[in-house]
PDB file of C-alpha atoms in Angstrom:
ATOM      1  CA  UNK E   1       0.000   0.000   0.000  1.00 54.00           C
ATOM      2  CA  UNK E   2       2.956   2.285   0.615  1.00 63.00           C
ATOM      3  CA  UNK E   3       6.347   2.474  -1.029  1.00 66.00           C
ATOM      4  CA  UNK E   4       9.005   1.118   1.326  1.00 70.00           C
ATOM      5  CA  UNK E   5      12.788   1.247   1.199  1.00 73.00           C
ATOM      6  CA  UNK E   6      15.550   0.351   3.654  1.00 77.00           C
ATOM      7  CA  UNK E   7      17.457   3.135   5.395  1.00 77.00           C
ATOM      8  CA  UNK E   8      21.153   3.060   6.324  1.00 77.00           C
ATOM      9  CA  UNK E   9      20.345   2.226   9.958  1.00 82.00           C
ATOM     10  CA  UNK E  10      18.285  -0.841   8.960  1.00 78.00           C
ATOM     11  CA  UNK E  11      14.855   0.661   9.488  1.00 81.00           C
ATOM     12  CA  UNK E  12      12.225   0.732   6.763  1.00 80.00           C
ATOM     13  CA  UNK E  13      11.150   4.120   5.388  1.00 82.00           C
ATOM     14  CA  UNK E  14       7.464   4.164   4.434  1.00 80.00           C
ATOM     15  CA  UNK E  15       6.267   6.650   1.811  1.00 84.00           C
ATOM     16  CA  UNK E  16       2.533   6.952   1.459  1.00 87.00           C
ATOM     17  CA  UNK E  17       0.931   8.289  -1.725  1.00 89.00           C
ATOM     18  CA  UNK E  18       0.154  12.017  -1.614  1.00 89.00           C
ATOM     19  CA  UNK E  19      -3.461  11.461  -2.671  1.00 91.00           C
ATOM     20  CA  UNK E  20      -4.320   9.319   0.387  1.00 91.00           C
ATOM     21  CA  UNK E  21      -6.575  11.023   2.932  1.00 93.00           C
ATOM     22  CA  UNK E  22      -5.743  11.209   6.645  1.00 91.00           C
ATOM     23  CA  UNK E  23      -8.823   9.103   7.379  1.00 94.00           C
ATOM     24  CA  UNK E  24      -7.685   6.310   5.069  1.00 92.00           C
ATOM     25  CA  UNK E  25      -4.130   6.408   6.466  1.00 89.00           C
ATOM     26  CA  UNK E  26      -5.518   6.089  10.005  1.00 92.00           C
ATOM     27  CA  UNK E  27      -7.660   3.123   8.926  1.00 91.00           C
ATOM     28  CA  UNK E  28      -4.631   1.391   7.370  1.00 87.00           C
ATOM     29  CA  UNK E  29      -2.575   2.111  10.512  1.00 85.00           C
ATOM     30  CA  UNK E  30      -5.280   0.429  12.600  1.00 88.00           C
ATOM     31  CA  UNK E  31      -5.160  -2.659  10.370  1.00 84.00           C
ATOM     32  CA  UNK E  32      -1.359  -2.737  10.797  1.00 79.00           C
ATOM     33  CA  UNK E  33      -1.706  -2.542  14.598  1.00 80.00           C
ATOM     34  CA  UNK E  34      -4.190  -5.424  14.630  1.00 80.00           C
ATOM     35  CA  UNK E  35      -1.944  -7.541  12.417  1.00 75.00           C
ATOM     36  CA  UNK E  36       1.163  -6.836  14.507  1.00 68.00           C
ATOM     37  CA  UNK E  37      -0.399  -8.642  17.478  1.00 67.00           C
ATOM     38  CA  UNK E  38      -0.757 -11.798  15.362  1.00 70.00           C
ATOM     39  CA  UNK E  39       2.749 -11.862  13.807  1.00 68.00           C
ATOM     40  CA  UNK E  40       5.220 -14.186  15.458  1.00 61.00           C
ATOM     41  CA  UNK E  41       8.363 -12.783  13.853  1.00 60.00           C
ATOM     42  CA  UNK E  42      10.006  -9.461  14.608  1.00 56.00           C
ATOM     43  CA  UNK E  43       9.521  -6.756  12.012  1.00 64.00           C
ATOM     44  CA  UNK E  44      11.911  -3.958  11.200  1.00 65.00           C
ATOM     45  CA  UNK E  45      10.946  -0.576  12.576  1.00 68.00           C
ATOM     46  CA  UNK E  46       9.072   1.549  10.046  1.00 72.00           C
ATOM     47  CA  UNK E  47       9.378   5.329   9.929  1.00 74.00           C
ATOM     48  CA  UNK E  48       7.299   7.711   7.855  1.00 77.00           C
ATOM     49  CA  UNK E  49       9.099   9.423   5.000  1.00 80.00           C
ATOM     50  CA  UNK E  50       7.810  12.221   2.772  1.00 81.00           C
ATOM     51  CA  UNK E  51       4.689  11.425   0.730  1.00 84.00           C
ATOM     52  CA  UNK E  52       5.221  10.068  -2.765  1.00 85.00           C
ATOM     53  CA  UNK E  53       3.613  12.439  -5.287  1.00 87.00           C
ATOM     54  CA  UNK E  54       1.069  10.351  -7.201  1.00 86.00           C
ATOM     55  CA  UNK E  55      -2.369  10.882  -8.741  1.00 90.00           C
ATOM     56  CA  UNK E  56      -5.176   8.876  -7.132  1.00 90.00           C
ATOM     57  CA  UNK E  57      -6.467   5.787  -8.920  1.00 89.00           C
ATOM     58  CA  UNK E  58      -9.836   6.115 -10.644  1.00 91.00           C
ATOM     59  CA  UNK E  59     -13.004   5.082  -8.844  1.00 92.00           C
ATOM     60  CA  UNK E  60     -11.988   5.573  -5.196  1.00 91.00           C
ATOM     61  CA  UNK E  61     -14.608   6.670  -2.652  1.00 90.00           C
ATOM     62  CA  UNK E  62     -14.202  10.336  -1.649  1.00 91.00           C
ATOM     63  CA  UNK E  63     -13.169   9.505   1.960  1.00 89.00           C
ATOM     64  CA  UNK E  64     -10.003   7.798   0.657  1.00 89.00           C
ATOM     65  CA  UNK E  65      -8.735  10.775  -1.355  1.00 92.00           C
ATOM     66  CA  UNK E  66      -7.010  13.874   0.028  1.00 88.00           C
ATOM     67  CA  UNK E  67      -9.076  16.918  -0.948  1.00 80.00           C
ATOM     68  CA  UNK E  68      -5.870  18.808  -1.837  1.00 70.00           C
ATOM     69  CA  UNK E  69      -5.135  16.573  -4.855  1.00 55.00           C
TER      70      UNK E  69
END
């Protein structure tokens, strides 16, 4: 859902698309939190990077799209 790339210190930098609304990002974060409790292997720490400038896909509900795009 987000672009990810490794940083020099071994963490994962997460870049969300610029079109994604705050509400949708919060919903996806909640899904990640729920899934973390079920994973049995350690994950690398993820840090938010700058948004990736992209146009939204066609056909998304309005609540998913940032009004600024």
